[in-house]
């Protein structure tokens, strides 16, 4: 008898009922959204800078609030492990330790060598998946001891990949790790198609922004509902590398490429760390102001799944609808 699509390595690793992840989003991962997805049977993943800087929670208390709202359902934690700043690395180490102390057992690593996270989390009985956009990052994750991969394709919002879902899966399928699809999923039929393709689950971002629990600006949510895939563009002006955002008057006015001086600084061996840090700090403020506070409409991150998003509704209803798509032959 064939294994049901609702049962996969992801559900076994996490204890969730539906192989569906609400991806960690800066600045949109507020506690109510993370908790609602987990409570419904999916997996909400905490984005720590969102939790603390945007939504104002002390980290441990924020985790406890999410556990309370979710009824104790499993949640995950996103560890961005780029080692360019010693201060940031030390803070991430403390966050990982605190998350483990608070019962988190699923960790999603991004932007670095995941070995230290994998060693620490495995010692506590947890699992680690690693964000990838191509094979070389998948190899780094495998060699770093991770248990699975989250394959970010060219349909995703934010820092999207460059390959379509089929090509990306084919590129890493021989590594022997379960692979979650990230990008391009706005409706249940797309979810089922990816699982039938061979993915063990799907990670959604844009679809969960257009929910009642997400506390992003109402104009941002409506823009997602109104948008078509052709309204999503890649801009370097936010973080210095291409980011998928909605085309707004601000984006059109500013353009989507960095200037020649910035490009030179990004390529310089001695200057690239400084310019990356400057862009990163600036983007944290810009995204908070435009996406959550509604002070401006500068940058609204979104993926090409906007084509399939036609309403704003509770996150639990979305999880239920996606789960229903997996029943039957």
PDB file of C-alpha atoms in Angstrom:
ATOM      1  CA  UNK A   1       0.000   0.000   0.000  1.00  0.00           C
ATOM      2  CA  UNK A   2       1.330   3.440  -0.938  1.00  0.00           C
ATOM      3  CA  UNK A   3       2.253   5.820   1.876  1.00  0.00           C
ATOM      4  CA  UNK A   4      -0.259   8.687   2.174  1.00  0.00           C
ATOM      5  CA  UNK A   5       1.066  12.055   1.009  1.00  0.00           C
ATOM      6  CA  UNK A   6       0.310  13.442   4.468  1.00  0.00           C
ATOM      7  CA  UNK A   7       2.950  11.132   5.967  1.00  0.00           C
ATOM      8  CA  UNK A   8       6.554  11.982   5.204  1.00  0.00           C
ATOM      9  CA  UNK A   9      10.007  12.399   6.689  1.00  0.00           C
ATOM     10  CA  UNK A  10       8.993  15.933   7.657  1.00  0.00           C
ATOM     11  CA  UNK A  11       5.965  14.815   9.683  1.00  0.00           C
ATOM     12  CA  UNK A  12       8.061  12.105  11.340  1.00  0.00           C
ATOM     13  CA  UNK A  13      10.864  14.529  12.162  1.00  0.00           C
ATOM     14  CA  UNK A  14       8.562  17.164  13.625  1.00  0.00           C
ATOM     15  CA  UNK A  15       5.479  15.387  14.947  1.00  0.00           C
ATOM     16  CA  UNK A  16       3.168  17.587  12.870  1.00  0.00           C
ATOM     17  CA  UNK A  17       0.006  16.346  11.143  1.00  0.00           C
ATOM     18  CA  UNK A  18       0.289  18.262   7.849  1.00  0.00           C
ATOM     19  CA  UNK A  19       3.669  18.500   6.028  1.00  0.00           C
ATOM     20  CA  UNK A  20       3.324  22.258   5.779  1.00  0.00           C
ATOM     21  CA  UNK A  21       5.682  24.903   7.194  1.00  0.00           C
ATOM     22  CA  UNK A  22       4.950  28.565   7.773  1.00  0.00           C
ATOM     23  CA  UNK A  23       8.381  29.828   6.825  1.00  0.00           C
ATOM     24  CA  UNK A  24      10.249  32.268   9.069  1.00  0.00           C
ATOM     25  CA  UNK A  25       9.652  35.762   7.729  1.00  0.00           C
ATOM     26  CA  UNK A  26      11.261  39.036   8.623  1.00  0.00           C
ATOM     27  CA  UNK A  27       9.316  41.082   9.610  1.00  0.00           C
ATOM     28  CA  UNK A  28       6.020  39.189   9.278  1.00  0.00           C
ATOM     29  CA  UNK A  29       6.415  36.235  11.699  1.00  0.00           C
ATOM     30  CA  UNK A  30       4.445  37.543  14.660  1.00  0.00           C
ATOM     31  CA  UNK A  31       3.673  35.091  17.517  1.00  0.00           C
ATOM     32  CA  UNK A  32      -0.027  34.821  16.693  1.00  0.00           C
ATOM     33  CA  UNK A  33       0.706  33.672  13.142  1.00  0.00           C
ATOM     34  CA  UNK A  34       3.403  31.172  14.138  1.00  0.00           C
ATOM     35  CA  UNK A  35       1.123  29.709  16.807  1.00  0.00           C
ATOM     36  CA  UNK A  36      -1.955  29.517  14.566  1.00  0.00           C
ATOM     37  CA  UNK A  37      -0.181  27.413  11.934  1.00  0.00           C
ATOM     38  CA  UNK A  38       1.208  25.014  14.547  1.00  0.00           C
ATOM     39  CA  UNK A  39      -2.116  24.740  16.352  1.00  0.00           C
ATOM     40  CA  UNK A  40      -3.791  23.759  13.066  1.00  0.00           C
ATOM     41  CA  UNK A  41      -1.343  20.904  12.477  1.00  0.00           C
ATOM     42  CA  UNK A  42       1.389  22.539  10.418  1.00  0.00           C
ATOM     43  CA  UNK A  43       4.682  23.939  11.679  1.00  0.00           C
ATOM     44  CA  UNK A  44       5.156  27.601  12.528  1.00  0.00           C
ATOM     45  CA  UNK A  45       8.802  28.664  12.545  1.00  0.00           C
ATOM     46  CA  UNK A  46      10.054  31.497  14.752  1.00  0.00           C
ATOM     47  CA  UNK A  47      12.163  34.213  13.142  1.00  0.00           C
ATOM     48  CA  UNK A  48      14.057  35.591  16.163  1.00  0.00           C
ATOM     49  CA  UNK A  49      14.727  39.137  14.934  1.00  0.00           C
ATOM     50  CA  UNK A  50      11.062  39.455  14.013  1.00  0.00           C
ATOM     51  CA  UNK A  51      10.059  38.196  17.442  1.00  0.00           C
ATOM     52  CA  UNK A  52      12.349  40.544  19.365  1.00  0.00           C
ATOM     53  CA  UNK A  53      13.056  43.639  17.264  1.00  0.00           C
ATOM     54  CA  UNK A  54       9.788  43.949  15.325  1.00  0.00           C
ATOM     55  CA  UNK A  55       7.230  42.529  17.723  1.00  0.00           C
ATOM     56  CA  UNK A  56       8.931  43.543  20.951  1.00  0.00           C
ATOM     57  CA  UNK A  57       9.140  40.251  22.841  1.00  0.00           C
ATOM     58  CA  UNK A  58      11.934  39.183  25.136  1.00  0.00           C
ATOM     59  CA  UNK A  59      13.026  36.025  23.363  1.00  0.00           C
ATOM     60  CA  UNK A  60      12.195  33.383  25.988  1.00  0.00           C
ATOM     61  CA  UNK A  61       8.893  35.025  26.878  1.00  0.00           C
ATOM     62  CA  UNK A  62       8.006  35.195  23.198  1.00  0.00           C
ATOM     63  CA  UNK A  63       8.580  31.457  22.797  1.00  0.00           C
ATOM     64  CA  UNK A  64       6.446  30.783  25.847  1.00  0.00           C
ATOM     65  CA  UNK A  65       3.665  32.969  24.453  1.00  0.00           C
ATOM     66  CA  UNK A  66       3.710  31.037  21.182  1.00  0.00           C
ATOM     67  CA  UNK A  67       3.566  27.732  23.063  1.00  0.00           C
ATOM     68  CA  UNK A  68       0.616  29.046  25.059  1.00  0.00           C
ATOM     69  CA  UNK A  69      -1.267  30.207  21.950  1.00  0.00           C
ATOM     70  CA  UNK A  70      -0.569  26.983  20.063  1.00  0.00           C
ATOM     71  CA  UNK A  71      -1.637  24.710  22.883  1.00  0.00           C
ATOM     72  CA  UNK A  72       1.863  23.259  23.084  1.00  0.00           C
ATOM     73  CA  UNK A  73       2.016  22.166  19.431  1.00  0.00           C
ATOM     74  CA  UNK A  74       5.473  21.785  17.845  1.00  0.00           C
ATOM     75  CA  UNK A  75       7.177  24.938  16.575  1.00  0.00           C
ATOM     76  CA  UNK A  76      10.474  25.539  14.839  1.00  0.00           C
ATOM     77  CA  UNK A  77      13.292  28.064  15.082  1.00  0.00           C
ATOM     78  CA  UNK A  78      15.236  29.766  12.296  1.00  0.00           C
ATOM     79  CA  UNK A  79      18.970  30.079  12.938  1.00  0.00           C
ATOM     80  CA  UNK A  80      20.649  32.455  10.484  1.00  0.00           C
ATOM     81  CA  UNK A  81      24.210  31.355  11.004  1.00  0.00           C
ATOM     82  CA  UNK A  82      26.268  33.695   8.827  1.00  0.00           C
ATOM     83  CA  UNK A  83      29.438  34.203  10.859  1.00  0.00           C
ATOM     84  CA  UNK A  84      30.378  37.706   9.671  1.00  0.00           C
ATOM     85  CA  UNK A  85      29.634  39.253  13.089  1.00  0.00           C
ATOM     86  CA  UNK A  86      30.940  37.721  16.312  1.00  0.00           C
ATOM     87  CA  UNK A  87      28.335  39.631  18.334  1.00  0.00           C
ATOM     88  CA  UNK A  88      25.496  38.284  16.187  1.00  0.00           C
ATOM     89  CA  UNK A  89      26.917  34.750  16.301  1.00  0.00           C
ATOM     90  CA  UNK A  90      27.075  34.812  20.099  1.00  0.00           C
ATOM     91  CA  UNK A  91      23.489  36.044  20.248  1.00  0.00           C
ATOM     92  CA  UNK A  92      22.391  33.231  17.918  1.00  0.00           C
ATOM     93  CA  UNK A  93      24.148  30.667  20.121  1.00  0.00           C
ATOM     94  CA  UNK A  94      22.184  31.979  23.111  1.00  0.00           C
ATOM     95  CA  UNK A  95      18.935  31.905  21.142  1.00  0.00           C
ATOM     96  CA  UNK A  96      19.511  28.289  20.085  1.00  0.00           C
ATOM     97  CA  UNK A  97      20.213  27.289  23.687  1.00  0.00           C
ATOM     98  CA  UNK A  98      17.107  29.088  24.922  1.00  0.00           C
ATOM     99  CA  UNK A  99      14.940  27.539  22.203  1.00  0.00           C
ATOM    100  CA  UNK A 100      16.149  24.069  23.199  1.00  0.00           C
ATOM    101  CA  UNK A 101      15.449  24.828  26.851  1.00  0.00           C
ATOM    102  CA  UNK A 102      11.914  25.857  25.874  1.00  0.00           C
ATOM    103  CA  UNK A 103      11.265  22.587  24.056  1.00  0.00           C
ATOM    104  CA  UNK A 104      11.904  23.527  20.421  1.00  0.00           C
ATOM    105  CA  UNK A 105      13.226  20.532  18.476  1.00  0.00           C
ATOM    106  CA  UNK A 106      13.075  21.644  14.835  1.00  0.00           C
ATOM    107  CA  UNK A 107      15.718  24.077  13.607  1.00  0.00           C
ATOM    108  CA  UNK A 108      16.055  25.631  10.175  1.00  0.00           C
ATOM    109  CA  UNK A 109      19.537  26.944   9.391  1.00  0.00           C
ATOM    110  CA  UNK A 110      20.394  29.517   6.739  1.00  0.00           C
ATOM    111  CA  UNK A 111      23.432  31.308   5.291  1.00  0.00           C
ATOM    112  CA  UNK A 112      26.365  29.449   6.774  1.00  0.00           C
ATOM    113  CA  UNK A 113      27.916  26.185   7.966  1.00  0.00           C
ATOM    114  CA  UNK A 114      25.264  24.423  10.080  1.00  0.00           C
ATOM    115  CA  UNK A 115      27.651  22.057  11.877  1.00  0.00           C
ATOM    116  CA  UNK A 116      27.554  23.733  15.303  1.00  0.00           C
ATOM    117  CA  UNK A 117      23.748  23.920  15.249  1.00  0.00           C
ATOM    118  CA  UNK A 118      23.412  20.312  14.116  1.00  0.00           C
ATOM    119  CA  UNK A 119      25.767  19.032  16.819  1.00  0.00           C
ATOM    120  CA  UNK A 120      23.996  20.940  19.576  1.00  0.00           C
ATOM    121  CA  UNK A 121      20.453  20.142  18.405  1.00  0.00           C
ATOM    122  CA  UNK A 122      21.174  16.452  17.807  1.00  0.00           C
ATOM    123  CA  UNK A 123      22.542  16.188  21.329  1.00  0.00           C
ATOM    124  CA  UNK A 124      19.119  17.362  22.542  1.00  0.00           C
ATOM    125  CA  UNK A 125      17.211  14.949  20.308  1.00  0.00           C
ATOM    126  CA  UNK A 126      16.190  17.513  17.685  1.00  0.00           C
ATOM    127  CA  UNK A 127      16.478  17.799  13.910  1.00  0.00           C
ATOM    128  CA  UNK A 128      17.998  20.414  11.610  1.00  0.00           C
ATOM    129  CA  UNK A 129      16.973  21.323   8.061  1.00  0.00           C
ATOM    130  CA  UNK A 130      19.065  23.692   5.958  1.00  0.00           C
ATOM    131  CA  UNK A 131      17.976  26.351   3.445  1.00  0.00           C
ATOM    132  CA  UNK A 132      19.467  25.836  -0.014  1.00  0.00           C
ATOM    133  CA  UNK A 133      19.083  27.350  -3.463  1.00  0.00           C
ATOM    134  CA  UNK A 134      21.446  25.051  -5.370  1.00  0.00           C
ATOM    135  CA  UNK A 135      23.526  21.893  -5.017  1.00  0.00           C
ATOM    136  CA  UNK A 136      26.663  23.459  -3.534  1.00  0.00           C
ATOM    137  CA  UNK A 137      24.692  24.701  -0.513  1.00  0.00           C
ATOM    138  CA  UNK A 138      23.000  21.311  -0.197  1.00  0.00           C
ATOM    139  CA  UNK A 139      26.418  19.659  -0.047  1.00  0.00           C
ATOM    140  CA  UNK A 140      27.475  22.123   2.635  1.00  0.00           C
ATOM    141  CA  UNK A 141      24.367  21.264   4.615  1.00  0.00           C
ATOM    142  CA  UNK A 142      24.877  17.520   4.225  1.00  0.00           C
ATOM    143  CA  UNK A 143      28.515  17.783   5.245  1.00  0.00           C
ATOM    144  CA  UNK A 144      27.409  19.903   8.211  1.00  0.00           C
ATOM    145  CA  UNK A 145      25.250  17.057   9.482  1.00  0.00           C
ATOM    146  CA  UNK A 146      21.727  18.316   8.746  1.00  0.00           C
ATOM    147  CA  UNK A 147      18.719  16.008   8.578  1.00  0.00           C
ATOM    148  CA  UNK A 148      16.924  17.626   5.647  1.00  0.00           C
ATOM    149  CA  UNK A 149      16.862  20.495   3.177  1.00  0.00           C
ATOM    150  CA  UNK A 150      14.481  23.354   2.409  1.00  0.00           C
ATOM    151  CA  UNK A 151      14.880  24.027  -1.304  1.00  0.00           C
ATOM    152  CA  UNK A 152      14.129  27.683  -2.079  1.00  0.00           C
ATOM    153  CA  UNK A 153      13.130  27.935  -5.745  1.00  0.00           C
ATOM    154  CA  UNK A 154      12.705  30.784  -8.203  1.00  0.00           C
ATOM    155  CA  UNK A 155       9.051  31.307  -7.272  1.00  0.00           C
ATOM    156  CA  UNK A 156       9.768  32.282  -3.665  1.00  0.00           C
ATOM    157  CA  UNK A 157       9.462  35.687  -2.045  1.00  0.00           C
ATOM    158  CA  UNK A 158      12.355  37.405  -0.312  1.00  0.00           C
ATOM    159  CA  UNK A 159      15.729  35.902  -1.226  1.00  0.00           C
ATOM    160  CA  UNK A 160      14.545  33.544  -3.951  1.00  0.00           C
ATOM    161  CA  UNK A 161      16.595  30.895  -5.687  1.00  0.00           C
ATOM    162  CA  UNK A 162      17.356  30.606  -9.379  1.00  0.00           C
ATOM    163  CA  UNK A 163      15.925  27.185 -10.263  1.00  0.00           C
ATOM    164  CA  UNK A 164      12.404  25.924 -10.769  1.00  0.00           C
ATOM    165  CA  UNK A 165      11.039  23.331  -8.291  1.00  0.00           C
ATOM    166  CA  UNK A 166      11.645  20.294 -10.541  1.00  0.00           C
ATOM    167  CA  UNK A 167      15.188  21.270 -11.506  1.00  0.00           C
ATOM    168  CA  UNK A 168      16.142  22.030  -7.913  1.00  0.00           C
ATOM    169  CA  UNK A 169      14.777  18.728  -6.612  1.00  0.00           C
ATOM    170  CA  UNK A 170      16.554  16.790  -9.371  1.00  0.00           C
ATOM    171  CA  UNK A 171      19.797  18.568  -8.488  1.00  0.00           C
ATOM    172  CA  UNK A 172      19.814  17.407  -4.853  1.00  0.00           C
ATOM    173  CA  UNK A 173      17.723  14.214  -4.885  1.00  0.00           C
ATOM    174  CA  UNK A 174      20.748  11.908  -4.860  1.00  0.00           C
ATOM    175  CA  UNK A 175      22.049  13.277  -1.540  1.00  0.00           C
ATOM    176  CA  UNK A 176      19.725  11.074   0.482  1.00  0.00           C
ATOM    177  CA  UNK A 177      18.128  13.895   2.472  1.00  0.00           C
ATOM    178  CA  UNK A 178      14.414  14.738   2.615  1.00  0.00           C
ATOM    179  CA  UNK A 179      13.665  17.937   0.712  1.00  0.00           C
ATOM    180  CA  UNK A 180      10.972  20.529   1.454  1.00  0.00           C
ATOM    181  CA  UNK A 181       9.862  22.861  -1.356  1.00  0.00           C
ATOM    182  CA  UNK A 182       9.831  26.601  -0.681  1.00  0.00           C
ATOM    183  CA  UNK A 183       8.272  28.980  -3.160  1.00  0.00           C
ATOM    184  CA  UNK A 184       5.318  29.190  -5.505  1.00  0.00           C
ATOM    185  CA  UNK A 185       2.684  27.563  -3.288  1.00  0.00           C
ATOM    186  CA  UNK A 186      -0.491  29.572  -2.908  1.00  0.00           C
ATOM    187  CA  UNK A 187      -3.235  26.967  -3.232  1.00  0.00           C
ATOM    188  CA  UNK A 188      -3.773  23.316  -2.202  1.00  0.00           C
ATOM    189  CA  UNK A 189      -3.390  21.835  -5.696  1.00  0.00           C
ATOM    190  CA  UNK A 190       0.135  23.259  -5.935  1.00  0.00           C
ATOM    191  CA  UNK A 191       0.955  21.740  -2.557  1.00  0.00           C
ATOM    192  CA  UNK A 192      -0.205  18.287  -3.649  1.00  0.00           C
ATOM    193  CA  UNK A 193       1.683  18.540  -6.938  1.00  0.00           C
ATOM    194  CA  UNK A 194       4.973  19.204  -5.127  1.00  0.00           C
ATOM    195  CA  UNK A 195       4.497  16.235  -2.807  1.00  0.00           C
ATOM    196  CA  UNK A 196       3.691  14.018  -5.781  1.00  0.00           C
ATOM    197  CA  UNK A 197       6.885  15.326  -7.400  1.00  0.00           C
ATOM    198  CA  UNK A 198       8.899  13.916  -4.488  1.00  0.00           C
ATOM    199  CA  UNK A 199       9.111  16.714  -1.930  1.00  0.00           C
ATOM    200  CA  UNK A 200       8.368  15.748   1.678  1.00  0.00           C
ATOM    201  CA  UNK A 201       6.569  18.993   2.437  1.00  0.00           C
ATOM    202  CA  UNK A 202       6.192  22.623   1.457  1.00  0.00           C
ATOM    203  CA  UNK A 203       7.150  25.876   3.112  1.00  0.00           C
ATOM    204  CA  UNK A 204       4.851  28.855   2.568  1.00  0.00           C
ATOM    205  CA  UNK A 205       5.466  32.509   3.261  1.00  0.00           C
ATOM    206  CA  UNK A 206       3.395  34.824   1.087  1.00  0.00           C
ATOM    207  CA  UNK A 207       0.175  32.827   1.541  1.00  0.00           C
ATOM    208  CA  UNK A 208       0.470  33.164   5.336  1.00  0.00           C
ATOM    209  CA  UNK A 209       1.008  36.926   5.185  1.00  0.00           C
ATOM    210  CA  UNK A 210      -2.515  37.242   3.758  1.00  0.00           C
ATOM    211  CA  UNK A 211      -4.100  35.874   6.946  1.00  0.00           C
ATOM    212  CA  UNK A 212      -6.071  37.352   9.804  1.00  0.00           C
ATOM    213  CA  UNK A 213      -3.398  36.379  12.354  1.00  0.00           C
ATOM    214  CA  UNK A 214      -0.521  38.071  10.553  1.00  0.00           C
ATOM    215  CA  UNK A 215      -0.242  41.612  11.885  1.00  0.00           C
ATOM    216  CA  UNK A 216       1.380  43.094   8.795  1.00  0.00           C
ATOM    217  CA  UNK A 217      -0.062  46.302   7.389  1.00  0.00           C
ATOM    218  CA  UNK A 218      -3.525  45.836   5.852  1.00  0.00           C
ATOM    219  CA  UNK A 219      -2.415  47.510   2.613  1.00  0.00           C
ATOM    220  CA  UNK A 220       0.396  44.952   2.264  1.00  0.00           C
ATOM    221  CA  UNK A 221      -2.026  42.044   2.663  1.00  0.00           C
ATOM    222  CA  UNK A 222      -4.443  43.529   0.129  1.00  0.00           C
ATOM    223  CA  UNK A 223      -1.600  44.137  -2.309  1.00  0.00           C
ATOM    224  CA  UNK A 224      -0.788  40.412  -2.155  1.00  0.00           C
ATOM    225  CA  UNK A 225      -4.430  39.530  -2.850  1.00  0.00           C
ATOM    226  CA  UNK A 226      -4.584  41.958  -5.774  1.00  0.00           C
ATOM    227  CA  UNK A 227      -1.199  41.087  -7.312  1.00  0.00           C
ATOM    228  CA  UNK A 228      -0.316  38.843 -10.206  1.00  0.00           C
ATOM    229  CA  UNK A 229       2.956  36.958 -10.639  1.00  0.00           C
ATOM    230  CA  UNK A 230       4.038  39.603 -13.145  1.00  0.00           C
ATOM    231  CA  UNK A 231       3.884  42.174 -10.329  1.00  0.00           C
ATOM    232  CA  UNK A 232       6.762  40.435  -8.508  1.00  0.00           C
ATOM    233  CA  UNK A 233      10.206  41.808  -9.353  1.00  0.00           C
ATOM    234  CA  UNK A 234      13.727  41.237  -8.103  1.00  0.00           C
ATOM    235  CA  UNK A 235      15.514  44.208  -6.556  1.00  0.00           C
ATOM    236  CA  UNK A 236      19.076  44.576  -5.305  1.00  0.00           C
ATOM    237  CA  UNK A 237      18.306  47.909  -3.656  1.00  0.00           C
ATOM    238  CA  UNK A 238      17.007  46.407  -0.407  1.00  0.00           C
ATOM    239  CA  UNK A 239      19.812  44.098   0.774  1.00  0.00           C
ATOM    240  CA  UNK A 240      22.381  44.274  -2.008  1.00  0.00           C
ATOM    241  CA  UNK A 241      21.378  40.898  -3.472  1.00  0.00           C
ATOM    242  CA  UNK A 242      18.197  40.130  -5.454  1.00  0.00           C
ATOM    243  CA  UNK A 243      15.037  40.066  -3.317  1.00  0.00           C
ATOM    244  CA  UNK A 244      11.558  39.284  -4.659  1.00  0.00           C
ATOM    245  CA  UNK A 245       9.170  42.148  -3.880  1.00  0.00           C
ATOM    246  CA  UNK A 246       5.954  43.586  -5.231  1.00  0.00           C
ATOM    247  CA  UNK A 247       6.380  46.296  -7.830  1.00  0.00           C
ATOM    248  CA  UNK A 248       5.329  49.525  -6.096  1.00  0.00           C
ATOM    249  CA  UNK A 249       5.750  53.148  -7.172  1.00  0.00           C
ATOM    250  CA  UNK A 250       8.731  53.378  -4.827  1.00  0.00           C
ATOM    251  CA  UNK A 251      10.428  50.337  -6.381  1.00  0.00           C
ATOM    252  CA  UNK A 252       9.800  51.657  -9.897  1.00  0.00           C
ATOM    253  CA  UNK A 253      11.138  55.100  -9.009  1.00  0.00           C
ATOM    254  CA  UNK A 254      14.277  53.796  -7.309  1.00  0.00           C
ATOM    255  CA  UNK A 255      15.088  51.060  -9.810  1.00  0.00           C
ATOM    256  CA  UNK A 256      16.114  47.499  -9.033  1.00  0.00           C
ATOM    257  CA  UNK A 257      19.907  47.523  -9.327  1.00  0.00           C
ATOM    258  CA  UNK A 258      22.566  48.935  -7.024  1.00  0.00           C
ATOM    259  CA  UNK A 259      24.779  51.739  -8.276  1.00  0.00           C
ATOM    260  CA  UNK A 260      28.346  51.288  -9.554  1.00  0.00           C
ATOM    261  CA  UNK A 261      29.953  52.363  -6.260  1.00  0.00           C
ATOM    262  CA  UNK A 262      27.929  49.882  -4.195  1.00  0.00           C
ATOM    263  CA  UNK A 263      28.625  47.133  -6.716  1.00  0.00           C
ATOM    264  CA  UNK A 264      32.367  47.831  -6.450  1.00  0.00           C
ATOM    265  CA  UNK A 265      32.173  47.713  -2.631  1.00  0.00           C
ATOM    266  CA  UNK A 266      30.290  44.399  -2.707  1.00  0.00           C
ATOM    267  CA  UNK A 267      33.079  42.893  -4.795  1.00  0.00           C
ATOM    268  CA  UNK A 268      35.957  44.225  -2.729  1.00  0.00           C
ATOM    269  CA  UNK A 269      37.639  41.777  -0.361  1.00  0.00           C
ATOM    270  CA  UNK A 270      38.066  44.432   2.344  1.00  0.00           C
ATOM    271  CA  UNK A 271      34.818  46.318   1.753  1.00  0.00           C
ATOM    272  CA  UNK A 272      32.193  43.624   1.125  1.00  0.00           C
ATOM    273  CA  UNK A 273      31.652  42.912   4.842  1.00  0.00           C
ATOM    274  CA  UNK A 274      31.054  46.583   5.611  1.00  0.00           C
ATOM    275  CA  UNK A 275      28.643  47.182   2.735  1.00  0.00           C
ATOM    276  CA  UNK A 276      26.702  43.976   3.464  1.00  0.00           C
ATOM    277  CA  UNK A 277      26.315  45.009   7.092  1.00  0.00           C
ATOM    278  CA  UNK A 278      25.167  48.510   6.142  1.00  0.00           C
ATOM    279  CA  UNK A 279      22.562  47.181   3.705  1.00  0.00           C
ATOM    280  CA  UNK A 280      21.369  44.563   6.215  1.00  0.00           C
ATOM    281  CA  UNK A 281      20.862  47.078   9.023  1.00  0.00           C
ATOM    282  CA  UNK A 282      19.119  49.529   6.725  1.00  0.00           C
ATOM    283  CA  UNK A 283      16.807  46.836   5.329  1.00  0.00           C
ATOM    284  CA  UNK A 284      15.729  45.747   8.831  1.00  0.00           C
ATOM    285  CA  UNK A 285      14.375  49.221   9.468  1.00  0.00           C
ATOM    286  CA  UNK A 286      12.846  49.662   6.010  1.00  0.00           C
ATOM    287  CA  UNK A 287      10.963  46.368   6.117  1.00  0.00           C
ATOM    288  CA  UNK A 288       9.674  46.992   9.631  1.00  0.00           C
ATOM    289  CA  UNK A 289       8.399  50.444   8.667  1.00  0.00           C
ATOM    290  CA  UNK A 290       6.736  49.381   5.418  1.00  0.00           C
ATOM    291  CA  UNK A 291       5.478  45.850   6.137  1.00  0.00           C
ATOM    292  CA  UNK A 292       4.306  46.055   9.756  1.00  0.00           C
ATOM    293  CA  UNK A 293       4.111  49.658  10.891  1.00  0.00           C
ATOM    294  CA  UNK A 294       2.592  50.890   7.637  1.00  0.00           C
ATOM    295  CA  UNK A 295       4.660  54.082   7.771  1.00  0.00           C
ATOM    296  CA  UNK A 296       5.723  53.682   4.148  1.00  0.00           C
ATOM    297  CA  UNK A 297       5.112  51.422   1.163  1.00  0.00           C
ATOM    298  CA  UNK A 298       8.762  51.029   0.172  1.00  0.00           C
ATOM    299  CA  UNK A 299       9.224  47.268   0.047  1.00  0.00           C
ATOM    300  CA  UNK A 300       6.653  44.489   0.286  1.00  0.00           C
ATOM    301  CA  UNK A 301       8.247  41.073  -0.098  1.00  0.00           C
ATOM    302  CA  UNK A 302       6.187  38.486  -1.987  1.00  0.00           C
ATOM    303  CA  UNK A 303       6.600  35.421  -4.143  1.00  0.00           C
ATOM    304  CA  UNK A 304       4.958  34.419  -7.404  1.00  0.00           C
ATOM    305  CA  UNK A 305       2.362  32.428  -5.475  1.00  0.00           C
ATOM    306  CA  UNK A 306       0.369  35.683  -5.417  1.00  0.00           C
ATOM    307  CA  UNK A 307      -1.286  34.410  -8.591  1.00  0.00           C
ATOM    308  CA  UNK A 308      -3.168  31.847  -6.474  1.00  0.00           C
ATOM    309  CA  UNK A 309      -3.956  34.030  -3.443  1.00  0.00           C
ATOM    310  CA  UNK A 310      -7.371  35.645  -3.640  1.00  0.00           C
ATOM    311  CA  UNK A 311      -8.403  36.321  -0.058  1.00  0.00           C
ATOM    312  CA  UNK A 312      -7.333  37.062   3.499  1.00  0.00           C
ATOM    313  CA  UNK A 313      -8.421  34.299   5.872  1.00  0.00           C
ATOM    314  CA  UNK A 314      -7.424  32.494   9.064  1.00  0.00           C
ATOM    315  CA  UNK A 315      -4.170  30.557   8.941  1.00  0.00           C
ATOM    316  CA  UNK A 316      -5.893  27.482  10.359  1.00  0.00           C
ATOM    317  CA  UNK A 317      -8.333  27.442   7.440  1.00  0.00           C
ATOM    318  CA  UNK A 318      -5.390  27.426   5.037  1.00  0.00           C
ATOM    319  CA  UNK A 319      -3.743  24.497   6.823  1.00  0.00           C
ATOM    320  CA  UNK A 320      -7.062  22.596   6.785  1.00  0.00           C
ATOM    321  CA  UNK A 321      -7.578  23.217   3.071  1.00  0.00           C
ATOM    322  CA  UNK A 322      -4.066  22.087   2.244  1.00  0.00           C
ATOM    323  CA  UNK A 323      -4.498  18.978   4.391  1.00  0.00           C
ATOM    324  CA  UNK A 324      -7.734  18.124   2.590  1.00  0.00           C
ATOM    325  CA  UNK A 325      -5.913  18.249  -0.739  1.00  0.00           C
ATOM    326  CA  UNK A 326      -3.793  15.290   0.339  1.00  0.00           C
ATOM    327  CA  UNK A 327      -6.713  12.962   1.040  1.00  0.00           C
ATOM    328  CA  UNK A 328      -7.920  10.554  -1.582  1.00  0.00           C
ATOM    329  CA  UNK A 329      -6.041   8.954  -4.476  1.00  0.00           C
TER     330      UNK A 329
END
